Amino acid sequence: MKGFYGEFGGQFVAETLIPVLDELDKSFELLKCDKDFNDKLNDLLKNYAGRPTPIYYAENMSKKYGCKVYFKREDLLHTGAHKINNSLGQALLAKKMGKKRIIAETGAGQHGVATATVAALLNLKCTVYMGSIDAKRQSMNVKRMKMLGAEVKVVDEGTKTLKDAVSAALREWVSSCNTTHYVLGSALGPYPFPKIVSHFQSVIGKESREYFENLGIMPDYIIACVGGGSNAIGVFKGFLDVESVRLVGVEAGGISDKDGEHAARMSFGKKGIFQGSLSYVLTDKSGQISNVHSVSAGLDYAGVGPEHSFLKEIKRCEYHYARDKEALDGCLELCKLEGILPALESSHAVGYFIKNASKFKDKTILINLSGRGDKDLEIILENMEGTI
């Protein structure tokens, strides 16, 4: 069935958006095989964004935990996160489709900064929607977006976080889709967005696969954080056909298992329709979308991309969670052992690895560092006062 991963995905949107989504799908399918489009994108990924990103063997961490730990360094990309891969691809797609303006949603601000950056580069008008709580805790990224020429619309309704930013951007897109492309930042939403984002982020997995093939080995585990799921699906894509490689997604376990105090959709969620597609989603006793919590703004989301739900269902990927404290401990450990300050999103993957280090003994592990942690410094210091 078109637009579905098993039973997940689809287009659960207003009827007026169906022709727009169909036009987007048709344009993407044509351009993803177009030589000129790919030459331009690959040139920008290499010479503007900084690809390929290195894979770093973490000698100190490997020695301490008795295994071989590698990090895929998406944090070294221009703008500081993997988000630039997708923003460049979709902005070029928008230009080819004749759109003059792009809009985006953002939680932690990295997707907003990446989209504002490529809008400046490609001479597109840009508006970014951001929940007021996220805008406050990621104020530096708000300033960066404005410096890049983007308009930042702060959403002061609902939970005032990523969920409400996505809803606001979708509402605006309904009324402006003739001139505007919505650069959705994660592998979620109505079809074809999950497919498009997954395609533009698959470069992470391709580079990682090539690296390990050159070493003549395959990793035993690949670990990545999962909010909407774009960095995880990007790196997983390179290894889905290698059954010996275990793929692990790490969600935000927040502060407890109680409703509203975590964002672990795979562990506590149910199948449901949310923001345009069917996937696992967190709901309350009344069936309404639950409030969620994470110390990381990028993981503070009640839904997850439909392809992840499918991969869970067919047992190709396993999904676990790390608490706020475990993520913060993971962040500090990586700082002290390897001199790398990871984003709080990526710190969940690191925290999960450290908590379960005994099961990884003598194994080879690749952890995807989706972004750098400069943006989170105030939150980290506030939460770890007295320990640093």
PDB file of N, CA and C in Angstrom, residues 95-155:
ATOM      1  N   LYS A  95      13.485  24.551  -4.423  1.00  0.00           N
ATOM      2  CA  LYS A  95      13.885  25.438  -5.531  1.00  0.00           C
ATOM      3  C   LYS A  95      13.491  24.838  -6.877  1.00  0.00           C
ATOM      4  N   LYS A  96      13.745  23.532  -7.030  1.00  0.00           N
ATOM      5  CA  LYS A  96      13.406  22.860  -8.282  1.00  0.00           C
ATOM      6  C   LYS A  96      11.904  22.862  -8.533  1.00  0.00           C
ATOM      7  N   MET A  97      11.116  22.863  -7.429  1.00  0.00           N
ATOM      8  CA  MET A  97       9.654  22.875  -7.553  1.00  0.00           C
ATOM      9  C   MET A  97       9.115  24.290  -7.743  1.00  0.00           C
ATOM     10  N   GLY A  98       9.994  25.290  -7.752  1.00  0.00           N
ATOM     11  CA  GLY A  98       9.576  26.667  -7.995  1.00  0.00           C
ATOM     12  C   GLY A  98       9.049  27.391  -6.767  1.00  0.00           C
ATOM     13  N   LYS A  99       9.287  26.840  -5.572  1.00  0.00           N
ATOM     14  CA  LYS A  99       8.849  27.490  -4.343  1.00  0.00           C
ATOM     15  C   LYS A  99       9.809  28.637  -4.001  1.00  0.00           C
ATOM     16  N   LYS A 100       9.239  29.716  -3.458  1.00  0.00           N
ATOM     17  CA  LYS A 100      10.048  30.885  -3.109  1.00  0.00           C
ATOM     18  C   LYS A 100      10.315  30.974  -1.607  1.00  0.00           C
ATOM     19  N   ARG A 101       9.618  30.145  -0.841  1.00  0.00           N
ATOM     20  CA  ARG A 101       9.683  30.267   0.615  1.00  0.00           C
ATOM     21  C   ARG A 101       9.652  28.881   1.237  1.00  0.00           C
ATOM     22  N   ILE A 102      10.373  28.729   2.348  1.00  0.00           N
ATOM     23  CA  ILE A 102      10.319  27.472   3.091  1.00  0.00           C
ATOM     24  C   ILE A 102       9.938  27.768   4.544  1.00  0.00           C
ATOM     25  N   ILE A 103       9.235  26.807   5.138  1.00  0.00           N
ATOM     26  CA  ILE A 103       8.920  26.894   6.557  1.00  0.00           C
ATOM     27  C   ILE A 103       9.426  25.615   7.226  1.00  0.00           C
ATOM     28  N   ALA A 104       9.612  25.681   8.525  1.00  0.00           N
ATOM     29  CA  ALA A 104      10.109  24.519   9.258  1.00  0.00           C
ATOM     30  C   ALA A 104       9.628  24.610  10.693  1.00  0.00           C
ATOM     31  N   GLU A 105       9.682  23.454  11.371  1.00  0.00           N
ATOM     32  CA  GLU A 105       9.454  23.401  12.809  1.00  0.00           C
ATOM     33  C   GLU A 105      10.781  23.043  13.466  1.00  0.00           C
ATOM     34  N   THR A 106      10.926  23.365  14.730  1.00  0.00           N
ATOM     35  CA  THR A 106      12.144  22.929  15.408  1.00  0.00           C
ATOM     36  C   THR A 106      11.887  22.746  16.892  1.00  0.00           C
ATOM     37  N   GLY A 107      12.611  21.795  17.501  1.00  0.00           N
ATOM     38  CA  GLY A 107      12.515  21.582  18.946  1.00  0.00           C
ATOM     39  C   GLY A 107      13.763  22.105  19.615  1.00  0.00           C
ATOM     40  N   ALA A 108      14.872  21.397  19.393  1.00  0.00           N
ATOM     41  CA  ALA A 108      16.145  21.819  19.980  1.00  0.00           C
ATOM     42  C   ALA A 108      16.763  22.997  19.238  1.00  0.00           C
ATOM     43  N   GLY A 109      16.209  23.346  18.097  1.00  0.00           N
ATOM     44  CA  GLY A 109      16.717  24.488  17.342  1.00  0.00           C
ATOM     45  C   GLY A 109      17.668  24.111  16.238  1.00  0.00           C
ATOM     46  N   GLN A 110      18.220  22.880  16.247  1.00  0.00           N
ATOM     47  CA  GLN A 110      19.218  22.519  15.238  1.00  0.00           C
ATOM     48  C   GLN A 110      18.609  22.429  13.840  1.00  0.00           C
ATOM     49  N   HIS A 111      17.390  21.888  13.735  1.00  0.00           N
ATOM     50  CA  HIS A 111      16.750  21.848  12.424  1.00  0.00           C
ATOM     51  C   HIS A 111      16.381  23.266  11.974  1.00  0.00           C
ATOM     52  N   GLY A 112      15.960  24.093  12.899  1.00  0.00           N
ATOM     53  CA  GLY A 112      15.643  25.478  12.550  1.00  0.00           C
ATOM     54  C   GLY A 112      16.867  26.226  12.056  1.00  0.00           C
ATOM     55  N   VAL A 113      17.988  26.044  12.740  1.00  0.00           N
ATOM     56  CA  VAL A 113      19.229  26.702  12.322  1.00  0.00           C
ATOM     57  C   VAL A 113      19.671  26.175  10.953  1.00  0.00           C
ATOM     58  N   ALA A 114      19.587  24.856  10.760  1.00  0.00           N
ATOM     59  CA  ALA A 114      19.999  24.278   9.472  1.00  0.00           C
ATOM     60  C   ALA A 114      19.123  24.805   8.333  1.00  0.00           C
ATOM     61  N   THR A 115      17.815  24.892   8.578  1.00  0.00           N
ATOM     62  CA  THR A 115      16.909  25.367   7.528  1.00  0.00           C
ATOM     63  C   THR A 115      17.114  26.862   7.259  1.00  0.00           C
ATOM     64  N   ALA A 116      17.305  27.643   8.318  1.00  0.00           N
ATOM     65  CA  ALA A 116      17.583  29.074   8.128  1.00  0.00           C
ATOM     66  C   ALA A 116      18.891  29.262   7.358  1.00  0.00           C
ATOM     67  N   THR A 117      19.857  28.401   7.629  1.00  0.00           N
ATOM     68  CA  THR A 117      21.158  28.488   6.954  1.00  0.00           C
ATOM     69  C   THR A 117      21.026  28.228   5.454  1.00  0.00           C
ATOM     70  N   VAL A 118      20.343  27.151   5.083  1.00  0.00           N
ATOM     71  CA  VAL A 118      20.232  26.831   3.653  1.00  0.00           C
ATOM     72  C   VAL A 118      19.304  27.822   2.940  1.00  0.00           C
ATOM     73  N   ALA A 119      18.362  28.404   3.676  1.00  0.00           N
ATOM     74  CA  ALA A 119      17.507  29.434   3.076  1.00  0.00           C
ATOM     75  C   ALA A 119      18.350  30.653   2.692  1.00  0.00           C
ATOM     76  N   ALA A 120      19.262  31.030   3.589  1.00  0.00           N
ATOM     77  CA  ALA A 120      20.159  32.157   3.273  1.00  0.00           C
ATOM     78  C   ALA A 120      21.034  31.804   2.072  1.00  0.00           C
ATOM     79  N   LEU A 121      21.554  30.596   2.063  1.00  0.00           N
ATOM     80  CA  LEU A 121      22.444  30.151   0.986  1.00  0.00           C
ATOM     81  C   LEU A 121      21.744  30.162  -0.369  1.00  0.00           C
ATOM     82  N   LEU A 122      20.477  29.711  -0.388  1.00  0.00           N
ATOM     83  CA  LEU A 122      19.763  29.523  -1.653  1.00  0.00           C
ATOM     84  C   LEU A 122      18.767  30.635  -1.945  1.00  0.00           C
ATOM     85  N   ASN A 123      18.835  31.720  -1.146  1.00  0.00           N
ATOM     86  CA  ASN A 123      17.988  32.898  -1.385  1.00  0.00           C
ATOM     87  C   ASN A 123      16.502  32.563  -1.331  1.00  0.00           C
ATOM     88  N   LEU A 124      16.113  31.874  -0.269  1.00  0.00           N
ATOM     89  CA  LEU A 124      14.712  31.552  -0.023  1.00  0.00           C
ATOM     90  C   LEU A 124      14.247  32.268   1.250  1.00  0.00           C
ATOM     91  N   LYS A 125      13.016  32.751   1.262  1.00  0.00           N
ATOM     92  CA  LYS A 125      12.459  33.284   2.502  1.00  0.00           C
ATOM     93  C   LYS A 125      12.229  32.121   3.459  1.00  0.00           C
ATOM     94  N   CYS A 126      12.325  32.388   4.752  1.00  0.00           N
ATOM     95  CA  CYS A 126      12.259  31.283   5.710  1.00  0.00           C
ATOM     96  C   CYS A 126      11.522  31.695   6.988  1.00  0.00           C
ATOM     97  N   THR A 127      10.612  30.850   7.422  1.00  0.00           N
ATOM     98  CA  THR A 127       9.930  31.022   8.706  1.00  0.00           C
ATOM     99  C   THR A 127      10.076  29.728   9.498  1.00  0.00           C
ATOM    100  N   VAL A 128      10.433  29.846  10.776  1.00  0.00           N
ATOM    101  CA  VAL A 128      10.619  28.668  11.629  1.00  0.00           C
ATOM    102  C   VAL A 128       9.664  28.761  12.817  1.00  0.00           C
ATOM    103  N   TYR A 129       8.910  27.679  13.056  1.00  0.00           N
ATOM    104  CA  TYR A 129       7.997  27.589  14.197  1.00  0.00           C
ATOM    105  C   TYR A 129       8.688  26.855  15.342  1.00  0.00           C
ATOM    106  N   MET A 130       8.516  27.398  16.546  1.00  0.00           N
ATOM    107  CA  MET A 130       9.195  26.827  17.717  1.00  0.00           C
ATOM    108  C   MET A 130       8.330  27.050  18.951  1.00  0.00           C
ATOM    109  N   GLY A 131       8.122  26.005  19.751  1.00  0.00           N
ATOM    110  CA  GLY A 131       7.373  26.142  20.988  1.00  0.00           C
ATOM    111  C   GLY A 131       8.047  27.118  21.939  1.00  0.00           C
ATOM    112  N   SER A 132       7.248  27.829  22.744  1.00  0.00           N
ATOM    113  CA  SER A 132       7.825  28.880  23.587  1.00  0.00           C
ATOM    114  C   SER A 132       8.751  28.310  24.663  1.00  0.00           C
ATOM    115  N   ILE A 133       8.456  27.100  25.165  1.00  0.00           N
ATOM    116  CA  ILE A 133       9.363  26.500  26.155  1.00  0.00           C
ATOM    117  C   ILE A 133      10.698  26.167  25.497  1.00  0.00           C
ATOM    118  N   ASP A 134      10.645  25.597  24.291  1.00  0.00           N
ATOM    119  CA  ASP A 134      11.889  25.280  23.570  1.00  0.00           C
ATOM    120  C   ASP A 134      12.648  26.556  23.210  1.00  0.00           C
ATOM    121  N   ALA A 135      11.916  27.605  22.813  1.00  0.00           N
ATOM    122  CA  ALA A 135      12.569  28.861  22.440  1.00  0.00           C
ATOM    123  C   ALA A 135      13.333  29.446  23.628  1.00  0.00           C
ATOM    124  N   LYS A 136      12.772  29.229  24.832  1.00  0.00           N
ATOM    125  CA  LYS A 136      13.439  29.743  26.031  1.00  0.00           C
ATOM    126  C   LYS A 136      14.677  28.925  26.360  1.00  0.00           C
ATOM    127  N   ARG A 137      14.545  27.558  26.305  1.00  0.00           N
ATOM    128  CA  ARG A 137      15.693  26.740  26.704  1.00  0.00           C
ATOM    129  C   ARG A 137      16.742  26.608  25.616  1.00  0.00           C
ATOM    130  N   GLN A 138      16.387  27.029  24.384  1.00  0.00           N
ATOM    131  CA  GLN A 138      17.366  27.025  23.291  1.00  0.00           C
ATOM    132  C   GLN A 138      17.470  28.432  22.702  1.00  0.00           C
ATOM    133  N   SER A 139      17.577  29.415  23.581  1.00  0.00           N
ATOM    134  CA  SER A 139      17.523  30.821  23.150  1.00  0.00           C
ATOM    135  C   SER A 139      18.664  31.186  22.198  1.00  0.00           C
ATOM    136  N   MET A 140      19.829  30.548  22.373  1.00  0.00           N
ATOM    137  CA  MET A 140      20.948  30.874  21.491  1.00  0.00           C
ATOM    138  C   MET A 140      20.627  30.492  20.045  1.00  0.00           C
ATOM    139  N   ASN A 141      19.957  29.362  19.857  1.00  0.00           N
ATOM    140  CA  ASN A 141      19.594  28.960  18.496  1.00  0.00           C
ATOM    141  C   ASN A 141      18.528  29.876  17.897  1.00  0.00           C
ATOM    142  N   VAL A 142      17.651  30.449  18.735  1.00  0.00           N
ATOM    143  CA  VAL A 142      16.684  31.434  18.243  1.00  0.00           C
ATOM    144  C   VAL A 142      17.432  32.642  17.678  1.00  0.00           C
ATOM    145  N   LYS A 143      18.447  33.092  18.404  1.00  0.00           N
ATOM    146  CA  LYS A 143      19.241  34.239  17.936  1.00  0.00           C
ATOM    147  C   LYS A 143      19.986  33.895  16.649  1.00  0.00           C
ATOM    148  N   ARG A 144      20.492  32.659  16.571  1.00  0.00           N
ATOM    149  CA  ARG A 144      21.206  32.250  15.346  1.00  0.00           C
ATOM    150  C   ARG A 144      20.264  32.276  14.140  1.00  0.00           C
ATOM    151  N   MET A 145      19.050  31.771  14.317  1.00  0.00           N
ATOM    152  CA  MET A 145      18.094  31.752  13.201  1.00  0.00           C
ATOM    153  C   MET A 145      17.775  33.169  12.732  1.00  0.00           C
ATOM    154  N   LYS A 146      17.593  34.087  13.684  1.00  0.00           N
ATOM    155  CA  LYS A 146      17.279  35.469  13.322  1.00  0.00           C
ATOM    156  C   LYS A 146      18.462  36.124  12.608  1.00  0.00           C
ATOM    157  N   MET A 147      19.681  35.835  13.067  1.00  0.00           N
ATOM    158  CA  MET A 147      20.867  36.396  12.395  1.00  0.00           C
ATOM    159  C   MET A 147      20.961  35.916  10.952  1.00  0.00           C
ATOM    160  N   LEU A 148      20.481  34.701  10.716  1.00  0.00           N
ATOM    161  CA  LEU A 148      20.529  34.126   9.361  1.00  0.00           C
ATOM    162  C   LEU A 148      19.405  34.650   8.470  1.00  0.00           C
ATOM    163  N   GLY A 149      18.548  35.489   9.031  1.00  0.00           N
ATOM    164  CA  GLY A 149      17.501  36.122   8.236  1.00  0.00           C
ATOM    165  C   GLY A 149      16.146  35.465   8.319  1.00  0.00           C
ATOM    166  N   ALA A 150      16.008  34.448   9.165  1.00  0.00           N
ATOM    167  CA  ALA A 150      14.729  33.750   9.270  1.00  0.00           C
ATOM    168  C   ALA A 150      13.789  34.473  10.236  1.00  0.00           C
ATOM    169  N   GLU A 151      12.500  34.324   9.980  1.00  0.00           N
ATOM    170  CA  GLU A 151      11.490  34.777  10.927  1.00  0.00           C
ATOM    171  C   GLU A 151      11.211  33.611  11.884  1.00  0.00           C
ATOM    172  N   VAL A 152      11.256  33.859  13.180  1.00  0.00           N
ATOM    173  CA  VAL A 152      10.973  32.814  14.159  1.00  0.00           C
ATOM    174  C   VAL A 152       9.607  33.088  14.785  1.00  0.00           C
ATOM    175  N   LYS A 153       8.675  32.173  14.571  1.00  0.00           N
ATOM    176  CA  LYS A 153       7.339  32.306  15.157  1.00  0.00           C
ATOM    177  C   LYS A 153       7.258  31.403  16.387  1.00  0.00           C
ATOM    178  N   VAL A 154       7.137  32.013  17.541  1.00  0.00           N
ATOM    179  CA  VAL A 154       7.084  31.270  18.797  1.00  0.00           C
ATOM    180  C   VAL A 154       5.646  30.826  19.049  1.00  0.00           C
ATOM    181  N   VAL A 155       5.461  29.520  19.269  1.00  0.00           N
ATOM    182  CA  VAL A 155       4.134  28.931  19.463  1.00  0.00           C
ATOM    183  C   VAL A 155       3.863  28.830  20.962  1.00  0.00           C
TER     184      VAL A 155
END
